[in-house]
PDB file of C-alpha atoms in Angstrom:
ATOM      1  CA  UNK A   1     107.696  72.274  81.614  1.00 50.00           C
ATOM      2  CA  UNK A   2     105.246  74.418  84.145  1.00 53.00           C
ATOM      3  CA  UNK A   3     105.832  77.790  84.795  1.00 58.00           C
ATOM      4  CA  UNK A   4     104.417  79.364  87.958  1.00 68.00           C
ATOM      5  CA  UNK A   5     101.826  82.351  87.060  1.00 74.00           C
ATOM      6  CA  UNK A   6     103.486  85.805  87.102  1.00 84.00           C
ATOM      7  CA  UNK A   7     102.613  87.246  90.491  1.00 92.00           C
ATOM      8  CA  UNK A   8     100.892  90.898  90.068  1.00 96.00           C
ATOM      9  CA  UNK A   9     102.919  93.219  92.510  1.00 98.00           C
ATOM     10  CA  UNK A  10     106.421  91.719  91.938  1.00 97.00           C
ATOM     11  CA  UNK A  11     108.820  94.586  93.248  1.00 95.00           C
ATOM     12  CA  UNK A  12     106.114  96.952  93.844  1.00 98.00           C
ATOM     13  CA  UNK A  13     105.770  98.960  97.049  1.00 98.00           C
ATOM     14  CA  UNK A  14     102.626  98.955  98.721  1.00 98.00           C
ATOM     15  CA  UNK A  15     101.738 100.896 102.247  1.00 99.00           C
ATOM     16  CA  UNK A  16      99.123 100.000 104.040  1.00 98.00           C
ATOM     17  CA  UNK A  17      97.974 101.489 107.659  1.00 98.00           C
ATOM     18  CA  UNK A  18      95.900  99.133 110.050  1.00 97.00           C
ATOM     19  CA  UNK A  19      97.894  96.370 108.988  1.00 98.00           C
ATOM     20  CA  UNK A  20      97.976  94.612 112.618  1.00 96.00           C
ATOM     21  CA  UNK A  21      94.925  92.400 112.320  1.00 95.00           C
ATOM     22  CA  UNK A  22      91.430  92.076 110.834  1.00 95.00           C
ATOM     23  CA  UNK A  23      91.652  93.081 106.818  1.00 97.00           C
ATOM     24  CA  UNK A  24      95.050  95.535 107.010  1.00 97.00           C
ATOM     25  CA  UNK A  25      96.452  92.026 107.968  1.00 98.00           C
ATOM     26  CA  UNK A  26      94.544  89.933 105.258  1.00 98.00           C
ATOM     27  CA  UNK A  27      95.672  92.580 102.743  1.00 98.00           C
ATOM     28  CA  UNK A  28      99.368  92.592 103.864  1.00 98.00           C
ATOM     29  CA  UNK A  29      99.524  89.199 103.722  1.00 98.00           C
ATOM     30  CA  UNK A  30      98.030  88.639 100.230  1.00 98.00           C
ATOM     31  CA  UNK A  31     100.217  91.653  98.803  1.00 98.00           C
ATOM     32  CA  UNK A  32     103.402  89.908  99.616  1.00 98.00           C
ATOM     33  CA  UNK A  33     102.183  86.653  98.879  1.00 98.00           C
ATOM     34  CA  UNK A  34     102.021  88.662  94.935  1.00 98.00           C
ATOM     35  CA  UNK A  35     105.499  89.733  95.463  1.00 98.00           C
ATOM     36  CA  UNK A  36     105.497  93.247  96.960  1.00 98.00           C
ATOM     37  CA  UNK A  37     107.532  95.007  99.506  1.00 98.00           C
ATOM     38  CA  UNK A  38     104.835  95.576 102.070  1.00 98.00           C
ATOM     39  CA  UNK A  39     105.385  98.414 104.985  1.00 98.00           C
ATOM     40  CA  UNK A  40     102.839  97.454 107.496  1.00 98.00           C
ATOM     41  CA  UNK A  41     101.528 100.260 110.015  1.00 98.00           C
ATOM     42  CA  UNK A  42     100.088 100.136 113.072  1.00 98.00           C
ATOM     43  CA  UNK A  43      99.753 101.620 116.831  1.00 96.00           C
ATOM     44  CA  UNK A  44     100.147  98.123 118.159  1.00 95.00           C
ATOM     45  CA  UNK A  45     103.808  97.238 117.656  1.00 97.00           C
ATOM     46  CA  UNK A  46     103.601  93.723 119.413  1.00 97.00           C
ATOM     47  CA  UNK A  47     101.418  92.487 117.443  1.00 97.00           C
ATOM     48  CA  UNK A  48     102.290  94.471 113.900  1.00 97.00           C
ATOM     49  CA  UNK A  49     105.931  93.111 114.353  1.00 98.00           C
ATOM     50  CA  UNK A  50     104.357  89.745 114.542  1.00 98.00           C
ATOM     51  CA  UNK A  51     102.535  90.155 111.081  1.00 98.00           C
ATOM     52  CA  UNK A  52     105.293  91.572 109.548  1.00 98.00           C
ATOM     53  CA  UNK A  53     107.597  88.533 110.727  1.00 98.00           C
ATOM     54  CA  UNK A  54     105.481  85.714 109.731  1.00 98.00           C
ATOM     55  CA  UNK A  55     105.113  87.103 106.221  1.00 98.00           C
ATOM     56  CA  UNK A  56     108.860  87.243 105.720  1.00 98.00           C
ATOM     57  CA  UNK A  57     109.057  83.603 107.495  1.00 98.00           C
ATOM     58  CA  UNK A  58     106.745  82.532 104.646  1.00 97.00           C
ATOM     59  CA  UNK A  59     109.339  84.188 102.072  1.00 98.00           C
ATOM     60  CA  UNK A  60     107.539  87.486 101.509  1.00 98.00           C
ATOM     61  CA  UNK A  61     109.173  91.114 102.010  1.00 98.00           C
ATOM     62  CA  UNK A  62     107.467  93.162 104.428  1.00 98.00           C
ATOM     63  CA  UNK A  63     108.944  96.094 107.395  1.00 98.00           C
ATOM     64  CA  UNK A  64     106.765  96.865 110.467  1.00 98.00           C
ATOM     65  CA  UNK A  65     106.521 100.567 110.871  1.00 98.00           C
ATOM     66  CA  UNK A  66     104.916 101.968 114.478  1.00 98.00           C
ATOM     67  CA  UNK A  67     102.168 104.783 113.803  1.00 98.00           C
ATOM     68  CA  UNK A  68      99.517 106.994 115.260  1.00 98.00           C
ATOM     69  CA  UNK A  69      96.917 107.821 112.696  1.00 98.00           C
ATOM     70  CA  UNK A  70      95.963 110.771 114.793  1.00 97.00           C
ATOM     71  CA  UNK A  71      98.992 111.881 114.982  1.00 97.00           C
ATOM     72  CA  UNK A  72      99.982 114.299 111.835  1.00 97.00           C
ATOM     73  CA  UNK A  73     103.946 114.156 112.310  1.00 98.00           C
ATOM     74  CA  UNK A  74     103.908 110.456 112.615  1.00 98.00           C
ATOM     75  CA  UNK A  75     101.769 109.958 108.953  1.00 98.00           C
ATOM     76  CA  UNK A  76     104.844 112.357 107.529  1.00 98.00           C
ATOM     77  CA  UNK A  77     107.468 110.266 109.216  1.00 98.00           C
ATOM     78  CA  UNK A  78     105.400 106.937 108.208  1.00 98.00           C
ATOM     79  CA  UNK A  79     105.441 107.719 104.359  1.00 98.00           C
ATOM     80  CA  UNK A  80     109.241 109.478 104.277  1.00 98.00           C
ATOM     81  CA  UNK A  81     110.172 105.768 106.253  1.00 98.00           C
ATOM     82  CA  UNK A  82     108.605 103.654 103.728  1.00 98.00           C
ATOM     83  CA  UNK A  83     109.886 105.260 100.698  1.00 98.00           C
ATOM     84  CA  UNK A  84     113.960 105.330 102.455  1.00 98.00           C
ATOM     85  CA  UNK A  85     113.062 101.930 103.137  1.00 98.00           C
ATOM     86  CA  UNK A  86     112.250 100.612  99.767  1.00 98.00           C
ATOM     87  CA  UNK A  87     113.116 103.478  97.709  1.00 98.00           C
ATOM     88  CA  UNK A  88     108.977 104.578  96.412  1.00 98.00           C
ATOM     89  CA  UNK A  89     105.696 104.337  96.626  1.00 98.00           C
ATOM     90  CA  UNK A  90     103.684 102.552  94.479  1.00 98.00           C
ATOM     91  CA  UNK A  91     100.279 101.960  96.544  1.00 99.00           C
ATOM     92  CA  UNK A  92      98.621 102.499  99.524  1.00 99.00           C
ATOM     93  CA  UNK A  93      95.862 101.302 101.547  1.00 98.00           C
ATOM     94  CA  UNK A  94      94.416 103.432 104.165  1.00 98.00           C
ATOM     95  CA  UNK A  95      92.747 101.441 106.093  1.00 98.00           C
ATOM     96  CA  UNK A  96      93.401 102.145 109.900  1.00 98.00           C
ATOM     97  CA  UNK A  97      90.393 103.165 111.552  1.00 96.00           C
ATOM     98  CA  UNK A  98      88.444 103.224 114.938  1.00 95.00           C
ATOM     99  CA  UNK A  99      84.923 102.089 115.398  1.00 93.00           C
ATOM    100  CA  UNK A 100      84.089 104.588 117.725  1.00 91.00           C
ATOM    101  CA  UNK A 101      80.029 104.483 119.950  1.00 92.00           C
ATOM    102  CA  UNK A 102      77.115 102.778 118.388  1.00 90.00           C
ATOM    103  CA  UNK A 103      73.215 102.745 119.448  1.00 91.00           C
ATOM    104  CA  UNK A 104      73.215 106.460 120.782  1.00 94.00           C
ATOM    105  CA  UNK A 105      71.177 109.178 118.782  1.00 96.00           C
ATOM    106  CA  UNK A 106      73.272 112.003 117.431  1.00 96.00           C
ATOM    107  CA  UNK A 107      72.024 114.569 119.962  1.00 97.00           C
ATOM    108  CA  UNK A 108      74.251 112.119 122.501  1.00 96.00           C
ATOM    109  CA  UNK A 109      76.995 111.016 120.858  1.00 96.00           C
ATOM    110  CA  UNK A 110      80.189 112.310 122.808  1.00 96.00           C
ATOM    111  CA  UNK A 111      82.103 114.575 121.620  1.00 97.00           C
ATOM    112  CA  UNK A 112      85.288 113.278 122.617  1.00 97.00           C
ATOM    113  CA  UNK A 113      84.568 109.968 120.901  1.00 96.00           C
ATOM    114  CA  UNK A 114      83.105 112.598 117.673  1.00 97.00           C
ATOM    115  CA  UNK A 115      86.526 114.125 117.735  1.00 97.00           C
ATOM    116  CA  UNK A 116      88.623 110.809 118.040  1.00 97.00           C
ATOM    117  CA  UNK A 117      86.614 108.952 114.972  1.00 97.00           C
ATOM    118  CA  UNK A 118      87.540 112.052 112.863  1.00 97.00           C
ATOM    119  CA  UNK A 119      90.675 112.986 113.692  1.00 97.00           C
ATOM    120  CA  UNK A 120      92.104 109.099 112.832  1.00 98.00           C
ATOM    121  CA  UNK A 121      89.514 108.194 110.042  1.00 98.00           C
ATOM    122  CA  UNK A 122      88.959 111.000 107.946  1.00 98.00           C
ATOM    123  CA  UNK A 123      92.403 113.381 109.164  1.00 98.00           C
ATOM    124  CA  UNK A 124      93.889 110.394 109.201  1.00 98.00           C
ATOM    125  CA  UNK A 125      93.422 109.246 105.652  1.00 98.00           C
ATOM    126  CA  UNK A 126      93.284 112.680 104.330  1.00 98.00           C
ATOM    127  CA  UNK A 127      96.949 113.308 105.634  1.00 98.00           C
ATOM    128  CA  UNK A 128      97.815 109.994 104.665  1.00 98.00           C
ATOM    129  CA  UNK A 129      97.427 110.999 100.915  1.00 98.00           C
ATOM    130  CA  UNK A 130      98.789 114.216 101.793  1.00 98.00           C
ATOM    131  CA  UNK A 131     101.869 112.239 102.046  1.00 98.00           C
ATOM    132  CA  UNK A 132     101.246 109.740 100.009  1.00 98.00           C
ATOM    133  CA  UNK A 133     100.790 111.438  96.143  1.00 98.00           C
ATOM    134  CA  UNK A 134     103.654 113.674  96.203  1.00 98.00           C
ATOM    135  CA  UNK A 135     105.244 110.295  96.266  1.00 98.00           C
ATOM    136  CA  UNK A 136     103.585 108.865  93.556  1.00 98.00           C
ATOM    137  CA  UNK A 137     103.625 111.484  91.816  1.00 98.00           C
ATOM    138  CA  UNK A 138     107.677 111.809  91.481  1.00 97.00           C
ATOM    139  CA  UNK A 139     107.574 108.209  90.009  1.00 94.00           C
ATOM    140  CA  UNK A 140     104.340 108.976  87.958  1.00 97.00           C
ATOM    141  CA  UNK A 141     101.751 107.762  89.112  1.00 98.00           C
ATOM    142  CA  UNK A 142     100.548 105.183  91.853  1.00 98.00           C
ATOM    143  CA  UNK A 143      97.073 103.740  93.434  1.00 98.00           C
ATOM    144  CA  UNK A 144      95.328 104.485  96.669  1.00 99.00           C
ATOM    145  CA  UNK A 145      92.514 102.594  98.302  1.00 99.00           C
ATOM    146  CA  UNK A 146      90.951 104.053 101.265  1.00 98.00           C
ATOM    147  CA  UNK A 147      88.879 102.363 103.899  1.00 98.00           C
ATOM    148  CA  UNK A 148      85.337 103.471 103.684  1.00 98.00           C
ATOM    149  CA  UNK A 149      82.613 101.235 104.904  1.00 97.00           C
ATOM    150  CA  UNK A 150      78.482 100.824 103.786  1.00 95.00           C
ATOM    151  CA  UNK A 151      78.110 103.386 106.900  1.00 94.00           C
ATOM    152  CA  UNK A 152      79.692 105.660 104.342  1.00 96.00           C
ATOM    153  CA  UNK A 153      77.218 105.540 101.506  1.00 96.00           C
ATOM    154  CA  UNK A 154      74.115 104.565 103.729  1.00 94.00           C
ATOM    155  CA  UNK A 155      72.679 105.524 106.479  1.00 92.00           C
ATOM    156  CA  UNK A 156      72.336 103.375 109.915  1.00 93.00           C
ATOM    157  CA  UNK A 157      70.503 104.685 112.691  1.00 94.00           C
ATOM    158  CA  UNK A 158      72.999 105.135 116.252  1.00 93.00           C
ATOM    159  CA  UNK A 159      76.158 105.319 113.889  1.00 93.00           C
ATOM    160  CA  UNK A 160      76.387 109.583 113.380  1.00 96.00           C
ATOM    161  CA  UNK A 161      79.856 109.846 114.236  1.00 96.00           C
ATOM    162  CA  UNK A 162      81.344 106.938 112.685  1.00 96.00           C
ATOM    163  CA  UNK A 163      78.993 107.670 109.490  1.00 97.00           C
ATOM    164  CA  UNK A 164      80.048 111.100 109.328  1.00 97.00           C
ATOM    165  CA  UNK A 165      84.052 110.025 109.406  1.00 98.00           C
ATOM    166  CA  UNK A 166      83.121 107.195 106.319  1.00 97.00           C
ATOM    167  CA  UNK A 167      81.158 109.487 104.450  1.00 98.00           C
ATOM    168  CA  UNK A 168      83.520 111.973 104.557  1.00 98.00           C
ATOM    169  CA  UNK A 169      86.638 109.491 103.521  1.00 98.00           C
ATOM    170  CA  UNK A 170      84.031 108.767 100.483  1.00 98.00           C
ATOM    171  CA  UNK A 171      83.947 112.575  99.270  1.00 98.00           C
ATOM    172  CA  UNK A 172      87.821 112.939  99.736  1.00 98.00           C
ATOM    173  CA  UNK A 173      88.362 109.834  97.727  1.00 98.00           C
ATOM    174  CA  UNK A 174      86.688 110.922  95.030  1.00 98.00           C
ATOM    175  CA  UNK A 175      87.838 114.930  95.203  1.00 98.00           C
ATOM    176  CA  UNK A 176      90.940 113.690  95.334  1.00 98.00           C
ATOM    177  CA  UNK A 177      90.655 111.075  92.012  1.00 98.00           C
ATOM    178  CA  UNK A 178      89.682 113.889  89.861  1.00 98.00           C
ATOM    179  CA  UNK A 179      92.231 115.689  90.969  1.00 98.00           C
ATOM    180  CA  UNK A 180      95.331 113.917  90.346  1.00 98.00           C
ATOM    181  CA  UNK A 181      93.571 111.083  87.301  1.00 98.00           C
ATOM    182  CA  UNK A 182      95.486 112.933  84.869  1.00 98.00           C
ATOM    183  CA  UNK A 183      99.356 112.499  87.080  1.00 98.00           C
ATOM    184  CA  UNK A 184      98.745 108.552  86.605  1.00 98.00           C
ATOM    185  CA  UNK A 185      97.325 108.464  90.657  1.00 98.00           C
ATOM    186  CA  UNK A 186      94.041 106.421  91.203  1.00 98.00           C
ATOM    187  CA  UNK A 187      91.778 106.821  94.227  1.00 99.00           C
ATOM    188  CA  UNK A 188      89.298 104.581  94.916  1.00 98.00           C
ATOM    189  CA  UNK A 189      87.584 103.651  98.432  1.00 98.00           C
ATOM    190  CA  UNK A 190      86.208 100.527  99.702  1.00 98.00           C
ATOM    191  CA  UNK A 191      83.165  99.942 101.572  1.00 97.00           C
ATOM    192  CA  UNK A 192      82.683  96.803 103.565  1.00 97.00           C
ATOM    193  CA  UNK A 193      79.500  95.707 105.786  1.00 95.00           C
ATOM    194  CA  UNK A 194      80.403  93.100 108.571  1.00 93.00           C
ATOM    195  CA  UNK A 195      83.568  91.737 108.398  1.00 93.00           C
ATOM    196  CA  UNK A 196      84.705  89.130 110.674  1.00 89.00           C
ATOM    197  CA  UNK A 197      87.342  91.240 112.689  1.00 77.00           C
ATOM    198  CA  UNK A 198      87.838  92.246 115.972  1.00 78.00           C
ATOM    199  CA  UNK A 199      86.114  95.512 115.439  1.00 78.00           C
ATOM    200  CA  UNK A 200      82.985  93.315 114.375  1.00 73.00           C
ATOM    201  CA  UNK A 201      83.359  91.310 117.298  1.00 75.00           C
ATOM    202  CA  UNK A 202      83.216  94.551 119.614  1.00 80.00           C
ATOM    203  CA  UNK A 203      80.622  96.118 117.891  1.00 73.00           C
ATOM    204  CA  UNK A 204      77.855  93.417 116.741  1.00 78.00           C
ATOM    205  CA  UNK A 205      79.459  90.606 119.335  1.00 74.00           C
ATOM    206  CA  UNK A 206      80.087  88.337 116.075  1.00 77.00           C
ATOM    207  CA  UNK A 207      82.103  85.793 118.049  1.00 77.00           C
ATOM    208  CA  UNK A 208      78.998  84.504 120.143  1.00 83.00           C
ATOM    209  CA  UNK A 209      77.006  82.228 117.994  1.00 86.00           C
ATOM    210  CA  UNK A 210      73.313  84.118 118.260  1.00 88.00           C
ATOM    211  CA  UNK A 211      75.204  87.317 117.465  1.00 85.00           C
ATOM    212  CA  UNK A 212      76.891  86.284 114.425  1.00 88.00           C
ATOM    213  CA  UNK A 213      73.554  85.075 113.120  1.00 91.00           C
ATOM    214  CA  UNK A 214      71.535  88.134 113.576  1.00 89.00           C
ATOM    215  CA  UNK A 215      74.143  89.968 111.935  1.00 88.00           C
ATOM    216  CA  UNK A 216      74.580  87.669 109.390  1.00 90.00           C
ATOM    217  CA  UNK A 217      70.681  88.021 108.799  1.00 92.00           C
ATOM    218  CA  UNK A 218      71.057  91.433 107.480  1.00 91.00           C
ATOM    219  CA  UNK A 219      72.819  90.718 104.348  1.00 95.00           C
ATOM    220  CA  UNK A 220      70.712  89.036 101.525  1.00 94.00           C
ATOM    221  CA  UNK A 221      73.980  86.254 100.467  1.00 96.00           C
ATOM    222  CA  UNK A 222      73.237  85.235 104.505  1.00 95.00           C
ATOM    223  CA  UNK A 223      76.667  85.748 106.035  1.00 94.00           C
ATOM    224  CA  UNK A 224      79.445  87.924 107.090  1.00 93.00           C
ATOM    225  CA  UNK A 225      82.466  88.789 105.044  1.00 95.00           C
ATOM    226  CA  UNK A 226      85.757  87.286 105.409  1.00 96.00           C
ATOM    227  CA  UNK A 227      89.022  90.002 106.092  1.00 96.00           C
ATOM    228  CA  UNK A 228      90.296  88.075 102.551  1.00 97.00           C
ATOM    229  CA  UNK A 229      87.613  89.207 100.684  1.00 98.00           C
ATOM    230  CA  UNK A 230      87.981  92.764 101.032  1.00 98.00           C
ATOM    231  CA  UNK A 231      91.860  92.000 100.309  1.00 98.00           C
ATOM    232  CA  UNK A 232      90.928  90.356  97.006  1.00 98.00           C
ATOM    233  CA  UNK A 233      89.147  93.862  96.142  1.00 98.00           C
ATOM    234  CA  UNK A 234      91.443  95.882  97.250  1.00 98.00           C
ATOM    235  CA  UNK A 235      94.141  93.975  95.444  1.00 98.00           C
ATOM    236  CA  UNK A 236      91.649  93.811  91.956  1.00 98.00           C
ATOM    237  CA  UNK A 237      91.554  97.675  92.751  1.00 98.00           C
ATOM    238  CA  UNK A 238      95.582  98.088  93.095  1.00 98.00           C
ATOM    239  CA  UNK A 239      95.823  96.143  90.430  1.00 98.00           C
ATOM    240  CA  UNK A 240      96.531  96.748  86.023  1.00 97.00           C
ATOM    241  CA  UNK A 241      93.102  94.805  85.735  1.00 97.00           C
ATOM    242  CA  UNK A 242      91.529  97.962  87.405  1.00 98.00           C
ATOM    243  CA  UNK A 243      93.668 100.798  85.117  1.00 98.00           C
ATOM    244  CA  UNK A 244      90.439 102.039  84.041  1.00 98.00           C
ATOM    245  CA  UNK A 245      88.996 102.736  87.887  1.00 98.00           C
ATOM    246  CA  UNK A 246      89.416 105.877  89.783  1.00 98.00           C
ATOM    247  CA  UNK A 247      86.681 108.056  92.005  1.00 98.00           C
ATOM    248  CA  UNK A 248      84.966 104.657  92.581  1.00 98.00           C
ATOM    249  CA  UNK A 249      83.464 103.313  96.163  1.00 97.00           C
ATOM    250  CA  UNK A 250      83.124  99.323  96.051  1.00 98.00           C
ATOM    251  CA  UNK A 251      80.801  98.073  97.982  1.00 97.00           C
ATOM    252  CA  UNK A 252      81.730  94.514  99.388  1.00 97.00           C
ATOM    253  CA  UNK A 253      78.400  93.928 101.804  1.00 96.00           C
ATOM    254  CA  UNK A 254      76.811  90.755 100.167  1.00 96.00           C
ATOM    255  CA  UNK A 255      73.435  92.837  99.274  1.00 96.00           C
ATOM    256  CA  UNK A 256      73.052  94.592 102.081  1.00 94.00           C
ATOM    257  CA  UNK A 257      73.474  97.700 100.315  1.00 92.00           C
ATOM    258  CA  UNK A 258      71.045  97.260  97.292  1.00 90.00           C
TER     259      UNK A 258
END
């Protein structure tokens, strides 16, 4: 007789912001696919219903939950709604985030579009754990992944604002690791270079053939990532396999970085 492999997450309760499309999609869908209650957060309600839907048509648990990352009162409500909905908080992924102006120099960047980029992805995230460990920390312990990206641990010419917002979700990542490692609460950040998402597709054009292969040029393995593998790591990095990993920053750029 076969027995099917014991799925990683079963009953566990995992938050994760951004979840609409791209990788906060890819990651919801391969978290319930391991048997967790996934509350999936996004501004777009259309389309995060949708998500949400077609993992629990494929048997999976998951709630949509509508949310402003710049908006401080909505993280608080976000969190308290997840945890009445499935009763804790076991881990999150904060990976909403806005892509911002590319190609200018820093002295003319906007400021409006400077003040945006940080107030949804470095506030953002940092109120998001705000939220987030007291949680975890009533049930003792939990793991957090936040969305970084290689603009957050090297530089890029044209990219000031967005690199600042990265780099910044980098140094509370790892601030807030040491911080709470000895509650049980992990912190660890991700940092992807082009992804096939929309956000690539508005920023690097990756949907028009010559595009895609220019960018895919600039990473040594001679492609772009896939949304699915950033969910793998993020999933290895939620996972017992990674009990020993906190304070990290995981590059997934296929070289580009080295």
């Amino acid at each position: 007789m076969t027995t099917s492999a014991p799925r990683r997450f079963e009953d566990k309760v995992v938050l994760i912001t951004g979840a609409s499309s791209g990788i906060g999609e890819a990651t919801a869908r391969a978290f319930a696919a391991e048997g967790a209650n996934v509350f999936l957060v996004a501004r777009r309600a259309d389309k995060g219903e949708s998500v949400a839907s077609s993992i629990r048509d494929a048997g999976g648990s998951a709630v949509f939950h509508q949310a402003d990352m710049a908006q401080r009162l909505q993280i608080a409500d976000m969190v308290k709604a997840c945890v009445e909905q499935f009763g804790g908080l076991d881990i999150a992924f904060n990976n909403a985030g806005i892509d911002g102006v590319f190609g200018l120099h820093t002295t003319e960047h906007p400021e409006d579009v400077w003040d945006e980029l940080l107030a949804i992805n470095l506030t953002g995230v940092w109120m998001c754990m705000r939220h987030e460990i007291p949680e975890m920390l009533r049930q003792g312990g939990g793991s957090i992944i936040n969305m970084a990206s290689m603009a957050g641990v090297k530089g890029f010419p044209g990219s000031s604002g967005y690199a600042a917002s990265k780099f910044g979700v980098v140094g509370i990542t790892k601030a807030a690791a040491l911080e709470f490692a000895p509650q049980g609460i992990r912190v660890n950040a991700v940092c992807p270079a082009v992804i096939r998402s929309d956000m690539a597709e508005r920023v690097f054009g990756t949907e028009d053939a010559e595009k895609e292969a220019t960018a895919a040029a600039w990473h040594p393995i001679g492609r772009i990532g896939e949304a699915s593998e950033v969910a793998d790591v993020v999933l290895w990095l939620a996972s017992d396999q990674a009990s020993f990993v906190t304070a990290e920053t995981i590059k997934i750029d296929g070289g580009l970085g080295a």
